[in-house]
Coordinates of N, CA and C in Angstrom, one line a residue:
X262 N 13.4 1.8 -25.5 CA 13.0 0.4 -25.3 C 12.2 0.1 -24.1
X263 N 12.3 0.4 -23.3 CA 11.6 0.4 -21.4 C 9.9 1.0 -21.9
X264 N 10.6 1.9 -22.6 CA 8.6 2.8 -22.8 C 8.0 2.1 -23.8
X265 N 8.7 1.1 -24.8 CA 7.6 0.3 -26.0 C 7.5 -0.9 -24.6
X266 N 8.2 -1.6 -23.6 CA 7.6 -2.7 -23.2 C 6.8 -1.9 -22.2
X267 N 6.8 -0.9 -21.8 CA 6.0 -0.2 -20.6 C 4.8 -0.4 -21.1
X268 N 4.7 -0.1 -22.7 CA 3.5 0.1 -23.2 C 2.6 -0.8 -23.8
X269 N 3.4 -2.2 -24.7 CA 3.0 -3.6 -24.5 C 2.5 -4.3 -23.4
X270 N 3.3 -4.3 -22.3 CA 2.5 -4.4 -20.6 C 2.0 -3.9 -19.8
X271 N 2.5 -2.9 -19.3 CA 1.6 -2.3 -18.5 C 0.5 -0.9 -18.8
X272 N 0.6 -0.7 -20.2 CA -0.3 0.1 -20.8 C -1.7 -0.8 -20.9
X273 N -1.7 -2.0 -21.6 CA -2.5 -2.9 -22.3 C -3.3 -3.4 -20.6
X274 N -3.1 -3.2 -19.6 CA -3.8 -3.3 -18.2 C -5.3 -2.6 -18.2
X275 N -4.9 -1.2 -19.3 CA -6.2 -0.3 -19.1 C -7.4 -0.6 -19.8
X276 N -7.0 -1.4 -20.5 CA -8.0 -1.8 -21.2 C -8.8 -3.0 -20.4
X277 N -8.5 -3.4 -19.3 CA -9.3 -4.2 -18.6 C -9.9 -3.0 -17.3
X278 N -8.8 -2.3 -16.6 CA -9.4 -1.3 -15.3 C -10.3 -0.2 -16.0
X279 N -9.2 0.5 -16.7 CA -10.3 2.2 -16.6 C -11.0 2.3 -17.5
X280 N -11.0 1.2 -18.9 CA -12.2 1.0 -20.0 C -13.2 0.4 -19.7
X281 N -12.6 -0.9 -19.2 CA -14.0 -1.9 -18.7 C -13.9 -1.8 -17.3
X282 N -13.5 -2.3 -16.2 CA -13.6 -1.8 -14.9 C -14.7 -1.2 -14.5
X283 N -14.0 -0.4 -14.0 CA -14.2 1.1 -13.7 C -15.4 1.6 -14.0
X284 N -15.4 1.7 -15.4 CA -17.0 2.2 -15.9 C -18.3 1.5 -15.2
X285 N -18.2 0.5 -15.4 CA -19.1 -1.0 -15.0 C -19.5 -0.6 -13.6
X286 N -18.3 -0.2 -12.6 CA -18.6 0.1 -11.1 C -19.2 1.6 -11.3
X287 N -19.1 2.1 -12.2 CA -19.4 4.1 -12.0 C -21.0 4.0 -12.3
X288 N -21.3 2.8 -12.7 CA -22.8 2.7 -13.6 C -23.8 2.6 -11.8
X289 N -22.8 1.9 -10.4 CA -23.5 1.9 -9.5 C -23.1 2.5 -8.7
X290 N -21.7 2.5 -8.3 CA -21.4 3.3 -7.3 C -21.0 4.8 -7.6
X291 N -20.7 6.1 -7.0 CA -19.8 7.3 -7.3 C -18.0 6.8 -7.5
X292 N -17.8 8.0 -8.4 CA -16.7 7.9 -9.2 C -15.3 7.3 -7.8
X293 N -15.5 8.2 -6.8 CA -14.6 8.1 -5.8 C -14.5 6.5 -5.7
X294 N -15.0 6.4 -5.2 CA -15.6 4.7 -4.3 C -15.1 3.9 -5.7
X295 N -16.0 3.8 -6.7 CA -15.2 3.1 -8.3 C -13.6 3.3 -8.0
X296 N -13.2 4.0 -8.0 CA -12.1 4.2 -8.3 C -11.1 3.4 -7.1
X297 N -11.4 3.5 -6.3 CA -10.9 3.0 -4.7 C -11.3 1.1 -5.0
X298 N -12.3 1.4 -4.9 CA -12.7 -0.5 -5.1 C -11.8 -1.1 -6.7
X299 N -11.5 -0.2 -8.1 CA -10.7 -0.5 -8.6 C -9.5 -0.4 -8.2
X300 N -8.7 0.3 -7.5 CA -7.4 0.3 -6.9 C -7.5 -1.3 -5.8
X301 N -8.2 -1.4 -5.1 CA -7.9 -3.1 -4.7 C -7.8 -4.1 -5.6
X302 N -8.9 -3.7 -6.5 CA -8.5 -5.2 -7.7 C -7.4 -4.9 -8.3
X303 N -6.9 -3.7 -8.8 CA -5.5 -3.3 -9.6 C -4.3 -4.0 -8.5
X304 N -4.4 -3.4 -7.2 CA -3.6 -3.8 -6.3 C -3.5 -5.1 -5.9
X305 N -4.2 -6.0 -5.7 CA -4.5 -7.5 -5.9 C -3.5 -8.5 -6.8
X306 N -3.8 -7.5 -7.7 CA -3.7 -8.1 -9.4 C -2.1 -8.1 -9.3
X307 N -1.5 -6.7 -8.9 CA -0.2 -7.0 -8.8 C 0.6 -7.0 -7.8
X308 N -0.3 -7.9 -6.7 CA 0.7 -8.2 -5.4 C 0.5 -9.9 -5.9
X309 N -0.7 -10.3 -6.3 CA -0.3 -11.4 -7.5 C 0.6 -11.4 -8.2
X310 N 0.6 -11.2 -9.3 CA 1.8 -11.0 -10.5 C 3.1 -10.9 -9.7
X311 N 3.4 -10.0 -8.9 CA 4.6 -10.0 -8.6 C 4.9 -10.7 -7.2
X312 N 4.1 -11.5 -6.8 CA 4.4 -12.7 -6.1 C 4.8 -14.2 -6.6
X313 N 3.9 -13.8 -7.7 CA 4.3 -15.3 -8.9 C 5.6 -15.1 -9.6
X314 N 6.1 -13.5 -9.8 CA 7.2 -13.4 -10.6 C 8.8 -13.1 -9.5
X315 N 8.1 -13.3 -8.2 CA 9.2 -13.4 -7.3 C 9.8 -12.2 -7.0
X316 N 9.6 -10.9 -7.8 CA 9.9 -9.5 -7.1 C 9.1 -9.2 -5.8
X317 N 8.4 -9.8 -5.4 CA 7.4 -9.2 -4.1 C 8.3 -9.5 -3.0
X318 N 9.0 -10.7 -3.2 CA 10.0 -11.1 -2.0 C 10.9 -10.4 -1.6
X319 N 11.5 -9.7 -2.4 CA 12.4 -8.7 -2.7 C 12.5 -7.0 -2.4
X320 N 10.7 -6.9 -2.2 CA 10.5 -5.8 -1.7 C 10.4 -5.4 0.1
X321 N 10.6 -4.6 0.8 CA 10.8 -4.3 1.7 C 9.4 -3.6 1.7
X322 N 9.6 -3.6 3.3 CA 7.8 -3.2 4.0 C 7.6 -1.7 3.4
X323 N 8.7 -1.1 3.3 CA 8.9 0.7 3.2 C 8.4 0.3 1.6
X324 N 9.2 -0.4 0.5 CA 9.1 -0.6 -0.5 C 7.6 -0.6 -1.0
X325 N 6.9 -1.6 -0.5 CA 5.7 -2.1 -0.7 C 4.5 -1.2 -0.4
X326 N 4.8 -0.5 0.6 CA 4.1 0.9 0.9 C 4.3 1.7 0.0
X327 N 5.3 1.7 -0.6 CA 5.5 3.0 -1.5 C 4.6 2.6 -2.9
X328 N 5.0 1.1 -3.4 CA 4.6 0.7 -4.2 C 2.6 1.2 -4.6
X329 N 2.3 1.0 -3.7 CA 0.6 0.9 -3.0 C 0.5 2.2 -3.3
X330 N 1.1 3.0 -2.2 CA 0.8 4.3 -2.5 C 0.7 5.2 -4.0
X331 N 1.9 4.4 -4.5 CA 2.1 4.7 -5.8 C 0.7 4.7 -6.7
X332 N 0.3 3.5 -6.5 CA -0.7 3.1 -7.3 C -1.9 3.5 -7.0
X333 N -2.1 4.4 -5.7 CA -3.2 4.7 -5.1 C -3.4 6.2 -5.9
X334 N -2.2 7.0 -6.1 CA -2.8 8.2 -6.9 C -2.3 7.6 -8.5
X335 N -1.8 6.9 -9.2 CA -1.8 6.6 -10.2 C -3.4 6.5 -10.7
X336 N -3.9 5.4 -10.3 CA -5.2 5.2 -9.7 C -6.3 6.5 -10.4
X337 N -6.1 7.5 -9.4 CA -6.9 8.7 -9.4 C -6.5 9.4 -10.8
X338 N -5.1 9.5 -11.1 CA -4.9 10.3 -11.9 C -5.3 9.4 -13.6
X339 N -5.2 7.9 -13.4 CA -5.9 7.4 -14.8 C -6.7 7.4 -14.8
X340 N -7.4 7.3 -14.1 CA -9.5 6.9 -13.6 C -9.8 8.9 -14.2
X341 N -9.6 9.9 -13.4 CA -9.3 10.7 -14.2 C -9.5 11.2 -15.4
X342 N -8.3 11.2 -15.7 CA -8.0 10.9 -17.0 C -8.9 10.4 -18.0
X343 N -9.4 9.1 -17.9 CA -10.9 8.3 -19.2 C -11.9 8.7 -18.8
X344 N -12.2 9.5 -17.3 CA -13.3 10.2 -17.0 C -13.5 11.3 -17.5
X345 N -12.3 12.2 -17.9 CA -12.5 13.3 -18.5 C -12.4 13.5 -19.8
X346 N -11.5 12.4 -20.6 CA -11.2 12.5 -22.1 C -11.8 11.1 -23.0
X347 N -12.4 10.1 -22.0 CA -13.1 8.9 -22.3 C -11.8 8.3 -23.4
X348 N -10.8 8.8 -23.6 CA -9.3 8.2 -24.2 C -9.0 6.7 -23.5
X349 N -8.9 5.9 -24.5 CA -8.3 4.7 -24.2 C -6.7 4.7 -24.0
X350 N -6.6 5.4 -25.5 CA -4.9 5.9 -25.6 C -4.4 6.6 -24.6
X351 N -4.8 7.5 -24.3 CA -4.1 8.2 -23.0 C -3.7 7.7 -21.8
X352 N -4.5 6.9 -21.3 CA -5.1 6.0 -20.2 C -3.6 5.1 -20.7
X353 N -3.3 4.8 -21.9 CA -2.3 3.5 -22.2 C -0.9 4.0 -21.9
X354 N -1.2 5.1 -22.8 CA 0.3 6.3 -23.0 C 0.8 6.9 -21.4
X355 N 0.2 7.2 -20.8 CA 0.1 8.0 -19.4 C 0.4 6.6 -18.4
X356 N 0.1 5.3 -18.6 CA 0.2 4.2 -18.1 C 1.8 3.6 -18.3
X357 N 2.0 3.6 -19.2 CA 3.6 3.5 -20.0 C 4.5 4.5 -19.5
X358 N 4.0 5.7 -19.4 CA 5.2 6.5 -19.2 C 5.2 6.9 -17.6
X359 N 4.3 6.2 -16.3 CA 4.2 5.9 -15.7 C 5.8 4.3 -15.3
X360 N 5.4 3.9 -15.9 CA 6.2 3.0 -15.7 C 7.3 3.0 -16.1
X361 N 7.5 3.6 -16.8 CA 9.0 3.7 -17.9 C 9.6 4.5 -16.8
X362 N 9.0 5.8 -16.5 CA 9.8 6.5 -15.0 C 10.3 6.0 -14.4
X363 N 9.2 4.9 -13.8 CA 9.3 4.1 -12.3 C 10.7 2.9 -12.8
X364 N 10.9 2.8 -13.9 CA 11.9 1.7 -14.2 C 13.4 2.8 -14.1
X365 N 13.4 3.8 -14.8 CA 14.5 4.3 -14.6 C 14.8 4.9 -13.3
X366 N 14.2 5.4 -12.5 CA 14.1 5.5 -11.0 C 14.4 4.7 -10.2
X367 N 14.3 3.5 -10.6 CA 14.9 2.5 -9.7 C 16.0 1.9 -9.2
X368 N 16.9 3.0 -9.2 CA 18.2 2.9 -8.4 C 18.3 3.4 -6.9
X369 N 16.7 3.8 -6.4 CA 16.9 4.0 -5.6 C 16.9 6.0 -5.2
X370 N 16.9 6.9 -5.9 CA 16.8 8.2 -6.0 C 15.3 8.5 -5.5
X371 N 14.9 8.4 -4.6 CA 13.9 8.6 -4.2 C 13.3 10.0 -4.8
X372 N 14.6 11.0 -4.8 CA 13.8 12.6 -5.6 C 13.7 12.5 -6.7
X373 N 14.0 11.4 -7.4 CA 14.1 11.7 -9.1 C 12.6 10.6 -9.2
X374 N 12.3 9.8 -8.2 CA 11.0 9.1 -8.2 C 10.1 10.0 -8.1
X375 N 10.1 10.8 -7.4 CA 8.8 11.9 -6.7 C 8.4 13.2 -7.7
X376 N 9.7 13.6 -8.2 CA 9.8 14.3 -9.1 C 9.0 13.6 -11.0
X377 N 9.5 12.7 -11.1 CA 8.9 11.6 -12.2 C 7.0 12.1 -11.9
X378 N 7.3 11.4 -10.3 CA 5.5 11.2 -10.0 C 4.9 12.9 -10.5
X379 N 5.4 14.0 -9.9 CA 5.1 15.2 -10.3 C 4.9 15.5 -11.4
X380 N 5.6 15.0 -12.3 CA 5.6 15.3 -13.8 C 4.2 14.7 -14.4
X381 N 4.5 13.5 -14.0 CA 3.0 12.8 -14.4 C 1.6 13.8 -14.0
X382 N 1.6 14.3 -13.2 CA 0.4 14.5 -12.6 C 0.7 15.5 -13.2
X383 N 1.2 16.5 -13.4 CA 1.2 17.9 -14.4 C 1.2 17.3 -15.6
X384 N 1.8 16.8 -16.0 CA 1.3 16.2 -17.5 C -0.4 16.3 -17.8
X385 N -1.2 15.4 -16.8 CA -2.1 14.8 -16.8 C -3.2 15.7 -16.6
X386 N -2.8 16.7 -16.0 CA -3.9 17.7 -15.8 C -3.9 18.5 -17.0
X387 N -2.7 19.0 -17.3 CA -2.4 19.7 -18.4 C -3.3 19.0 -19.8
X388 N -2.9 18.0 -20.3 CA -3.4 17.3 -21.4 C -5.3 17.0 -20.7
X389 N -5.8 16.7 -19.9 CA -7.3 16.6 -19.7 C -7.7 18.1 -19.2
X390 N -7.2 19.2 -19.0 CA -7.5 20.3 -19.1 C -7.3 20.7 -20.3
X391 N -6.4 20.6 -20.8 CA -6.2 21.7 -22.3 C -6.7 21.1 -23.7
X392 N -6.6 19.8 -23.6 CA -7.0 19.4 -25.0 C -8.8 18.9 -25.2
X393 N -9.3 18.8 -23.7 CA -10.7 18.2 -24.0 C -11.3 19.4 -23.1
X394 N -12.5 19.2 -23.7 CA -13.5 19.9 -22.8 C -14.2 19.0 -22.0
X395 N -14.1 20.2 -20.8 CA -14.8 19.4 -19.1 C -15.9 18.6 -19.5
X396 N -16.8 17.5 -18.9 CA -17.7 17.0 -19.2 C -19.0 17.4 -18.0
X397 N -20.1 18.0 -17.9 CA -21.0 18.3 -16.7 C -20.6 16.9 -15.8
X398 N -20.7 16.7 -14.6 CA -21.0 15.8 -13.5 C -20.0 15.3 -13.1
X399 N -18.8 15.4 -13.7 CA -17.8 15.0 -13.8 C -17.2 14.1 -12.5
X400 N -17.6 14.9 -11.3 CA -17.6 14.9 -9.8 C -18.4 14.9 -9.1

């Protein structure tokens, strides 16, 4: 149940950052910089959202940093991701289970968080190494 709403909400995000976004900035700037200037609008977006939904109050300074952080190699590893398999889906699915983690995680287990995050990022290399071929310029 957590991974179908993971994936009604916070999947359906990509379809505004790393489809339209993202690309739109890569057309001027390098992928790095795109990617960084989308992590402030993503970041923006949900220190909004969850200022309006009242969880931001709730978070602690340590919290909020982690949060950021979080989203700073999420960031890398979806931008990534539609850079190397131009997948919408993946970008949604990898978005979803991204968050479905971070929801069961949330008791506080800081190793079973980091460990989650690990998974993801071997996931991620794994599926854009193994199932697509590299694209020239990539970097």
């Amino acid at each position: 149940m957590l991974f179908l709403k993971a994936l009604l909400i916070g999947g359906v995000e990509e379809i505004g950052w790393r489809y339209t976004f993202q690309p739109i900035l890569e057309e001027k700037i390098n992928y790095v910089l795109a990617t960084l200037v989308t992590l402030l609008a993503w970041g923006s977006w949900h220190f909004a959202y969850y200022y309006i939904d009242g969880t931001l109050a709730k978070l602690s300074l340590t919290g909020l940093a982690s949060f950021y952080l979080g989203l700073l190699i999420n960031s890398f590893i979806l931008s990534a991701l539609y850079r190397k398999t131009k997948s919408l889906w993946i970008c949604v699915m990898t978005h979803a289970l991204i968050n479905t983690l971070a929801q069961v995680s949330l008791g506080g287990n800081r190793f079973l968080a980091l460990a989650c995050q690990v998974l993801i990022i071997i996931l991620a290399i794994l599926v854009s190494t193994t199932w697509f071929k590299p694209r020239v310029n990539d970097f």
